Amino acid sequence: MRVLVTGATGRVGANMVRRLVTAGADVKAMVLPGDPLRSKLSPFPDIEIVEADLGDQPAIDAACKNVTHVVHLAAQLIRGDTPVDRFYDVNAFGTLRLLEGVVHAGGPIERFVLASSDGTYRPGAPPAVPLTEDAPQEPADYYGTGKLLGELILRNHAAQYDIPFSITRFATVVSPEEAGDMFRLGFWRRVLSWQALGKDCHIWQLFDGQPNLLKILDAQAGEAAGDTAVGLTGPDGAPWTLSLLDVRDAVDGLYLALTEPEAVGHAFNLAASRPTSHDEGAAVIADAYGVPKLMIEMPMAHHLELDIRRARTMLGFEPRCEFRDAISEFGPW
Ligand SMILES: NC(=O)c1ccc[n+]([C@@H]2O[C@H](COP(=O)([O-])OP(=O)(O)OC[C@H]3O[C@@H](n4cnc5c(N)ncnc54)[C@H](O)[C@@H]3O)[C@@H](O)[C@H]2O)c1
């Protein structure tokens, strides 16, 4: 198995390279030209590294030569001032260019796996709880729509060129290096400040028509320090919930999507075995870092939960990590 991994220096990508190398696969890692994170690949001296931007068809064509499998992780994620067209250029047309690269390479491709997102299910106001893969995908933001277009373009090319494909839709990915930042007062200040972005925020439906949420948070937090463990509740006091996906489970799921015959032609939600409630998330942070815990009431409820039964039954996906496992591998904040 000779696997091209795009986005190989990313949060998921570098872990996927490790997963594949451990499994004995021959890895070609695609990185952006001049990528400052390229040193993340130095623990893997035996892999081949190729430079290509998803906007550069000739470079992509070269990257796609002599590979039997593709794991497509490269993407434009949600970043403050990203120009709108970039989400489509990277996540939709970049996927098209990569598929064209596979076609131009001419060799039979045994599996093309696309990493997609819970963001395709309208994360600010999900159409169902929990979300199965059959839930409507109506994202109404640029990132989610770009990822959904990537899925559609893949399905079209797969049908045109007989490419065996699989799609994984990740919950919010948590890596041990970053998990200690979550469920903190400072973290929620950042998230709620997105309300000021209006419809430029990927979860704008959650904030739409609400009063100033940052003010509500700060009024209840009082003098609490920014590192205080904080979870949010709805007006009935019930904690918000969200599905998380430890990066180690993400790469296990990707590996199954890449290798299991049953995966072909299907999309799979990937998440931890159960959603994390904000009460639990804040308690984990409070215990691990010895900080006080606060629950703060918001005027609305929010639940973004992925149903993973399809991945379990068809792929044998069995996530091993909960939020607390990511924290326990991380040092003090
Ligand atoms: N992180 C999450 O919470 C999350 C949730 C759902 C889905 N996903 C999806 O999972 C995948 C991996 O996400 P991640 O968290 O590792 O992201 P990341 O931002 O850490 O990594 C993205 C990678 O893509 C590369 N990249 C960006 N633009 C590129 C371009 N124009 N050409 C070539 N490479 C480019 C970057 O260099 C980086 O290596 C993405 O497809 C993302 O949409 C992530």
Short mmCIF file of C-alpha atoms and ligand atoms in Angstrom, two decimals:
data_model
loop_
_atom_site.label_atom_id
_atom_site.label_comp_id
_atom_site.label_asym_id
_atom_site.label_seq_id
_atom_site.Cartn_x
_atom_site.Cartn_y
_atom_site.Cartn_z
CA MET A 1 0.00 0.00 0.00
CA ARG A 2 1.56 3.29 -1.14
CA VAL A 3 -0.45 6.08 0.48
CA LEU A 4 -0.52 9.76 -0.38
CA VAL A 5 -1.46 11.79 2.73
CA THR A 6 -2.41 15.41 2.05
CA GLY A 7 -2.30 17.92 4.91
CA ALA A 8 0.44 15.73 6.38
CA THR A 9 1.72 18.39 8.79
CA GLY A 10 -1.75 19.04 10.25
CA ARG A 11 -3.26 18.03 13.57
CA VAL A 12 -4.68 14.84 12.05
CA GLY A 13 -2.19 14.48 9.19
CA ALA A 14 1.00 14.02 11.22
CA ASN A 15 -0.78 11.45 13.40
CA MET A 16 -2.07 9.66 10.28
CA VAL A 17 1.46 9.46 8.90
CA ARG A 18 2.53 7.85 12.18
CA ARG A 19 -0.44 5.41 12.05
CA LEU A 20 0.43 4.37 8.49
CA VAL A 21 4.15 4.03 9.11
CA THR A 22 3.39 1.86 12.15
CA ALA A 23 1.14 -0.31 9.95
CA GLY A 24 4.03 -0.78 7.50
CA ALA A 25 2.59 1.36 4.70
CA ASP A 26 4.75 3.22 2.24
CA VAL A 27 3.88 6.91 2.79
CA LYS A 28 4.08 9.92 0.49
CA ALA A 29 3.36 13.04 2.55
CA MET A 30 2.06 16.10 0.70
CA VAL A 31 2.92 19.42 2.32
CA LEU A 32 2.53 23.07 1.33
CA PRO A 33 5.67 24.55 -0.23
CA GLY A 34 7.64 26.22 2.56
CA ASP A 35 5.35 24.71 5.25
CA PRO A 36 6.72 25.95 8.61
CA LEU A 37 5.41 22.77 10.29
CA ARG A 38 7.39 20.40 8.07
CA SER A 39 9.58 19.39 11.03
CA LYS A 40 6.54 17.49 12.40
CA LEU A 41 7.50 14.85 9.83
CA SER A 42 11.13 14.51 10.91
CA PRO A 43 10.37 11.48 13.16
CA PHE A 44 9.62 9.58 9.93
CA PRO A 45 12.88 9.48 7.94
CA ASP A 46 11.65 6.76 5.57
CA ILE A 47 8.65 8.58 4.12
CA GLU A 48 8.74 10.61 0.90
CA ILE A 49 7.76 14.27 1.23
CA VAL A 50 6.33 16.10 -1.78
CA GLU A 51 5.48 19.79 -1.91
CA ALA A 52 2.21 20.83 -3.54
CA ASP A 53 -0.41 23.48 -3.00
CA LEU A 54 -3.96 22.30 -3.72
CA GLY A 55 -4.13 25.17 -6.21
CA ASP A 56 -1.23 23.86 -8.30
CA GLN A 57 -2.36 21.09 -10.70
CA PRO A 58 1.10 20.16 -12.09
CA ALA A 59 2.50 19.80 -8.54
CA ILE A 60 -0.55 17.73 -7.53
CA ASP A 61 -0.14 15.54 -10.61
CA ALA A 62 3.45 14.83 -9.58
CA ALA A 63 2.35 14.04 -6.00
CA CYS A 64 -0.25 11.56 -7.23
CA LYS A 65 2.18 9.44 -9.28
CA ASN A 66 2.67 5.85 -8.13
CA VAL A 67 0.25 5.81 -5.23
CA THR A 68 -2.38 3.16 -4.57
CA HIS A 69 -4.32 4.96 -1.79
CA VAL A 70 -5.08 8.59 -0.90
CA VAL A 71 -6.02 10.09 2.49
CA HIS A 72 -7.15 13.63 1.77
CA LEU A 73 -6.85 15.75 4.90
CA ALA A 74 -5.57 19.09 3.58
CA ALA A 75 -8.17 21.79 4.07
CA GLN A 76 -8.79 25.42 4.84
CA LEU A 77 -10.16 25.35 8.38
CA ILE A 78 -12.11 28.11 10.06
CA ARG A 79 -9.74 30.98 10.62
CA GLY A 80 -10.88 34.56 11.40
CA ASP A 81 -10.19 36.62 8.31
CA THR A 82 -9.97 33.89 5.64
CA PRO A 83 -11.32 35.24 2.33
CA VAL A 84 -14.53 33.48 1.33
CA ASP A 85 -13.26 32.13 -1.98
CA ARG A 86 -10.42 30.32 -0.23
CA PHE A 87 -12.84 27.89 1.46
CA TYR A 88 -14.16 26.89 -1.96
CA ASP A 89 -10.83 26.98 -3.72
CA VAL A 90 -9.10 24.70 -1.19
CA ASN A 91 -11.91 22.48 0.13
CA ALA A 92 -13.97 22.05 -3.04
CA PHE A 93 -11.75 22.77 -6.08
CA GLY A 94 -8.64 21.53 -4.25
CA THR A 95 -10.42 18.19 -3.84
CA LEU A 96 -11.30 18.26 -7.55
CA ARG A 97 -7.67 18.96 -8.50
CA LEU A 98 -6.48 16.10 -6.31
CA LEU A 99 -8.98 13.74 -7.96
CA GLU A 100 -7.81 14.97 -11.36
CA GLY A 101 -4.26 14.25 -10.22
CA VAL A 102 -5.28 10.68 -9.39
CA VAL A 103 -6.93 10.32 -12.82
CA HIS A 104 -3.92 11.86 -14.63
CA ALA A 105 -1.58 9.44 -12.78
CA GLY A 106 -3.40 6.64 -14.60
CA GLY A 107 -2.68 3.82 -12.16
CA PRO A 108 -5.59 2.05 -10.51
CA ILE A 109 -6.38 3.75 -7.22
CA GLU A 110 -7.55 1.29 -4.58
CA ARG A 111 -9.07 3.79 -2.11
CA PHE A 112 -9.58 7.54 -1.84
CA VAL A 113 -10.59 8.70 1.65
CA LEU A 114 -11.86 12.24 2.17
CA ALA A 115 -11.94 13.79 5.63
CA SER A 116 -15.16 15.75 5.91
CA SER A 117 -16.83 17.35 8.88
CA ASP A 118 -19.75 17.62 11.29
CA GLY A 119 -19.69 21.19 9.95
CA THR A 120 -21.62 19.89 6.92
CA TYR A 121 -24.64 19.30 9.21
CA ARG A 122 -25.18 22.98 10.14
CA PRO A 123 -23.32 22.95 13.48
CA GLY A 124 -24.97 26.09 14.89
CA ALA A 125 -28.43 24.49 14.67
CA PRO A 126 -28.07 20.78 13.89
CA PRO A 127 -31.07 19.25 12.11
CA ALA A 128 -31.22 16.29 14.56
CA VAL A 129 -29.71 15.04 17.81
CA PRO A 130 -27.81 12.80 17.50
CA LEU A 131 -26.90 13.25 13.85
CA THR A 132 -26.79 10.15 11.68
CA GLU A 133 -25.09 10.21 8.28
CA ASP A 134 -28.53 10.56 6.69
CA ALA A 135 -29.30 13.87 8.43
CA PRO A 136 -29.73 16.82 6.03
CA GLN A 137 -26.47 18.54 5.13
CA GLU A 138 -27.36 22.23 4.85
CA PRO A 139 -24.34 24.00 6.32
CA ALA A 140 -25.02 27.70 5.48
CA ASP A 141 -21.42 28.71 6.12
CA TYR A 142 -18.42 28.78 3.81
CA TYR A 143 -16.31 26.10 5.49
CA GLY A 144 -19.15 23.58 5.83
CA THR A 145 -20.38 24.26 2.32
CA GLY A 146 -16.85 23.91 0.92
CA LYS A 147 -16.47 20.56 2.71
CA LEU A 148 -19.87 19.39 1.44
CA LEU A 149 -18.95 20.40 -2.11
CA GLY A 150 -15.76 18.35 -1.65
CA GLU A 151 -17.93 15.34 -0.77
CA LEU A 152 -20.15 15.85 -3.84
CA ILE A 153 -17.19 16.35 -6.18
CA LEU A 154 -15.63 13.14 -4.83
CA ARG A 155 -18.87 11.18 -5.38
CA ASN A 156 -19.10 12.51 -8.94
CA HIS A 157 -15.48 11.68 -9.83
CA ALA A 158 -15.75 8.29 -8.15
CA ALA A 159 -18.73 7.47 -10.37
CA GLN A 160 -17.08 8.83 -13.53
CA TYR A 161 -13.74 7.08 -13.03
CA ASP A 162 -14.60 4.07 -10.82
CA ILE A 163 -12.62 5.32 -7.84
CA PRO A 164 -13.34 3.31 -4.65
CA PHE A 165 -13.92 6.03 -2.07
CA SER A 166 -14.94 6.59 1.51
CA ILE A 167 -15.83 9.74 3.46
CA THR A 168 -15.22 10.30 7.17
CA ARG A 169 -17.11 13.11 8.92
CA PHE A 170 -15.19 14.10 12.02
CA ALA A 171 -16.56 15.60 15.21
CA THR A 172 -14.41 18.38 16.73
CA VAL A 173 -10.93 16.87 16.79
CA VAL A 174 -9.08 17.04 20.10
CA SER A 175 -5.35 16.50 20.33
CA PRO A 176 -3.62 16.08 23.69
CA GLU A 177 -1.47 19.18 23.01
CA GLU A 178 -4.57 21.39 22.75
CA ALA A 179 -7.19 19.77 24.98
CA GLY A 180 -6.11 21.62 28.13
CA ASP A 181 -7.32 24.88 26.56
CA MET A 182 -10.93 23.69 26.26
CA PHE A 183 -13.72 24.15 28.82
CA ARG A 184 -12.02 27.24 30.28
CA LEU A 185 -13.46 30.70 30.84
CA GLY A 186 -10.97 32.13 28.33
CA PHE A 187 -11.94 29.48 25.77
CA TRP A 188 -15.66 30.34 25.99
CA ARG A 189 -14.88 34.06 25.86
CA ARG A 190 -13.19 33.40 22.51
CA VAL A 191 -16.04 31.25 21.20
CA LEU A 192 -18.80 33.63 22.29
CA SER A 193 -16.93 36.62 20.88
CA TRP A 194 -17.64 35.08 17.44
CA GLN A 195 -21.22 36.34 17.90
CA ALA A 196 -19.89 39.75 16.80
CA LEU A 197 -18.96 38.22 13.42
CA GLY A 198 -22.64 37.73 12.59
CA LYS A 199 -23.11 35.42 9.61
CA ASP A 200 -19.35 35.25 9.05
CA CYS A 201 -19.20 32.79 11.94
CA HIS A 202 -19.57 29.07 11.19
CA ILE A 203 -22.06 28.62 14.07
CA TRP A 204 -23.99 31.82 13.46
CA GLN A 205 -27.37 30.10 13.73
CA LEU A 206 -26.58 29.38 17.38
CA PHE A 207 -26.04 33.07 18.11
CA ASP A 208 -28.69 34.51 15.81
CA GLY A 209 -31.23 36.71 17.61
CA GLN A 210 -29.59 36.18 21.02
CA PRO A 211 -28.62 38.98 23.42
CA ASN A 212 -24.91 39.74 23.97
CA LEU A 213 -23.65 36.35 25.15
CA LEU A 214 -20.21 37.56 26.14
CA LYS A 215 -21.82 40.00 28.57
CA ILE A 216 -23.96 37.18 30.00
CA LEU A 217 -20.84 35.02 30.44
CA ASP A 218 -18.82 37.79 32.07
CA ALA A 219 -21.67 38.82 34.40
CA GLN A 220 -21.87 35.28 35.80
CA ALA A 221 -18.09 34.72 35.82
CA GLY A 222 -17.49 37.82 37.95
CA GLU A 223 -13.83 37.99 38.98
CA ALA A 224 -13.05 34.37 37.98
CA ALA A 225 -9.64 33.87 36.36
CA GLY A 226 -9.41 33.06 32.65
CA ASP A 227 -8.17 29.53 33.35
CA THR A 228 -11.25 28.66 35.45
CA ALA A 229 -12.97 25.46 34.27
CA VAL A 230 -16.26 26.49 32.66
CA GLY A 231 -19.17 24.68 31.06
CA LEU A 232 -22.33 26.16 29.58
CA THR A 233 -25.94 25.21 30.24
CA GLY A 234 -29.26 26.03 28.63
CA PRO A 235 -31.94 28.05 30.44
CA ASP A 236 -33.25 24.84 32.07
CA GLY A 237 -29.82 24.23 33.62
CA ALA A 238 -29.09 21.23 31.36
CA PRO A 239 -25.46 21.29 30.17
CA TRP A 240 -24.67 21.79 26.50
CA THR A 241 -23.22 18.69 24.82
CA LEU A 242 -20.87 18.11 21.92
CA SER A 243 -19.23 15.16 20.27
CA LEU A 244 -15.44 15.23 20.33
CA LEU A 245 -12.97 12.99 18.51
CA ASP A 246 -9.56 12.28 19.94
CA VAL A 247 -6.97 12.53 17.19
CA ARG A 248 -5.85 8.94 17.96
CA ASP A 249 -9.36 7.66 17.30
CA ALA A 250 -9.56 9.86 14.20
CA VAL A 251 -6.58 8.10 12.63
CA ASP A 252 -7.89 4.66 13.61
CA GLY A 253 -11.17 5.52 11.87
CA LEU A 254 -9.35 6.83 8.81
CA TYR A 255 -7.27 3.66 8.65
CA LEU A 256 -10.44 1.52 8.68
CA ALA A 257 -12.02 3.72 5.98
CA LEU A 258 -8.85 3.21 3.95
CA THR A 259 -8.57 -0.54 4.33
CA GLU A 260 -11.98 -2.10 5.09
CA PRO A 261 -13.78 -3.37 1.96
CA GLU A 262 -17.14 -2.43 3.53
CA ALA A 263 -16.15 1.24 3.64
CA VAL A 264 -16.36 1.75 -0.11
CA GLY A 265 -19.05 4.15 -1.24
CA HIS A 266 -20.09 5.24 2.25
CA ALA A 267 -19.77 8.22 4.58
CA PHE A 268 -19.07 7.62 8.27
CA ASN A 269 -19.43 9.86 11.29
CA LEU A 270 -16.40 9.52 13.56
CA ALA A 271 -16.57 10.65 17.21
CA ALA A 272 -15.91 9.41 20.74
CA SER A 273 -18.22 6.67 22.01
CA ARG A 274 -20.45 9.28 23.68
CA PRO A 275 -20.79 13.06 23.58
CA THR A 276 -19.07 15.16 26.23
CA SER A 277 -21.37 17.25 28.39
CA HIS A 278 -20.03 20.66 29.36
CA ASP A 279 -20.44 19.65 33.00
CA GLU A 280 -18.12 16.70 32.49
CA GLY A 281 -15.65 18.67 30.35
CA ALA A 282 -15.34 21.39 32.99
CA ALA A 283 -15.03 18.81 35.77
CA VAL A 284 -12.18 17.06 33.92
CA ILE A 285 -10.32 20.37 33.57
CA ALA A 286 -10.96 21.33 37.21
CA ASP A 287 -9.67 17.94 38.47
CA ALA A 288 -6.65 17.80 36.19
CA TYR A 289 -5.42 21.35 36.73
CA GLY A 290 -6.71 22.09 40.25
CA VAL A 291 -8.78 25.10 39.15
CA PRO A 292 -12.31 26.04 40.27
CA LYS A 293 -15.28 24.95 38.19
CA LEU A 294 -18.21 27.11 37.12
CA MET A 295 -21.34 26.34 35.10
CA ILE A 296 -22.71 29.36 33.28
CA GLU A 297 -26.28 29.64 32.05
CA MET A 298 -26.93 30.72 28.47
CA PRO A 299 -30.34 31.77 27.11
CA MET A 300 -30.35 28.81 24.67
CA ALA A 301 -29.45 25.11 24.59
CA HIS A 302 -26.94 23.56 22.19
CA HIS A 303 -26.32 19.92 21.36
CA LEU A 304 -24.01 18.83 18.54
CA GLU A 305 -23.80 15.04 18.73
CA LEU A 306 -22.75 12.48 16.15
CA ASP A 307 -24.21 8.99 15.95
CA ILE A 308 -21.37 6.57 15.16
CA ARG A 309 -23.31 3.32 14.83
CA ARG A 310 -22.59 3.03 11.10
CA ALA A 311 -18.81 3.21 11.64
CA ARG A 312 -19.10 0.73 14.50
CA THR A 313 -21.14 -1.85 12.64
CA MET A 314 -19.66 -1.55 9.15
CA LEU A 315 -16.02 -0.79 9.96
CA GLY A 316 -15.57 -2.15 13.48
CA PHE A 317 -14.64 1.37 14.64
CA GLU A 318 -14.32 1.38 18.43
CA PRO A 319 -13.13 4.74 19.79
CA ARG A 320 -10.79 4.34 22.76
CA CYS A 321 -10.46 7.90 24.07
CA GLU A 322 -12.73 10.22 26.00
CA PHE A 323 -11.99 13.89 26.69
CA ARG A 324 -10.28 12.96 29.96
CA ASP A 325 -7.80 10.74 28.11
CA ALA A 326 -6.58 13.68 26.03
CA ILE A 327 -6.08 15.71 29.22
CA SER A 328 -4.30 13.00 31.15
CA GLU A 329 -1.55 12.92 28.52
CA PHE A 330 -0.93 16.64 28.78
CA GLY A 331 1.05 18.62 31.31
CA PRO A 332 -0.04 21.70 33.30
CA TRP A 333 -1.75 24.52 31.44
N1 LIG B 1 -9.91 19.84 13.49
C1 LIG B 1 -11.22 19.58 13.55
O1 LIG B 1 -11.88 19.78 14.59
C2 LIG B 1 -11.92 18.98 12.34
C3 LIG B 1 -13.29 18.67 12.46
C4 LIG B 1 -13.95 18.13 11.37
C5 LIG B 1 -13.25 17.88 10.19
N2 LIG B 1 -11.93 18.20 10.09
C6 LIG B 1 -11.23 17.92 8.82
O2 LIG B 1 -10.11 17.09 9.10
C7 LIG B 1 -9.04 17.40 8.22
C8 LIG B 1 -7.76 17.63 8.99
O3 LIG B 1 -7.96 18.71 9.89
P1 LIG B 1 -6.82 19.21 10.88
O4 LIG B 1 -7.49 19.55 12.16
O5 LIG B 1 -5.68 18.25 10.87
O6 LIG B 1 -6.41 20.57 10.14
P2 LIG B 1 -5.02 21.39 10.19
O7 LIG B 1 -5.37 22.82 9.90
O8 LIG B 1 -4.26 21.06 11.42
O9 LIG B 1 -4.25 20.81 8.94
C9 LIG B 1 -4.61 21.17 7.64
C10 LIG B 1 -3.46 20.81 6.71
O10 LIG B 1 -3.83 21.21 5.39
C11 LIG B 1 -2.72 21.86 4.79
N3 LIG B 1 -3.22 22.80 3.78
C12 LIG B 1 -4.01 23.89 3.98
N4 LIG B 1 -4.22 24.53 2.82
C13 LIG B 1 -3.56 23.82 1.86
C14 LIG B 1 -3.39 23.98 0.46
N5 LIG B 1 -3.94 25.01 -0.20
N6 LIG B 1 -2.65 23.08 -0.21
C15 LIG B 1 -2.07 22.03 0.44
N7 LIG B 1 -2.19 21.83 1.77
C16 LIG B 1 -2.92 22.71 2.47
C17 LIG B 1 -2.02 22.58 5.94
O11 LIG B 1 -0.68 22.86 5.61
C18 LIG B 1 -2.15 21.53 7.05
O12 LIG B 1 -1.10 20.59 6.98
C19 LIG B 1 -9.52 18.59 7.38
O13 LIG B 1 -9.97 18.11 6.14
C20 LIG B 1 -10.67 19.17 8.18
O14 LIG B 1 -11.61 19.82 7.34
C21 LIG B 1 -11.24 18.73 11.15
#
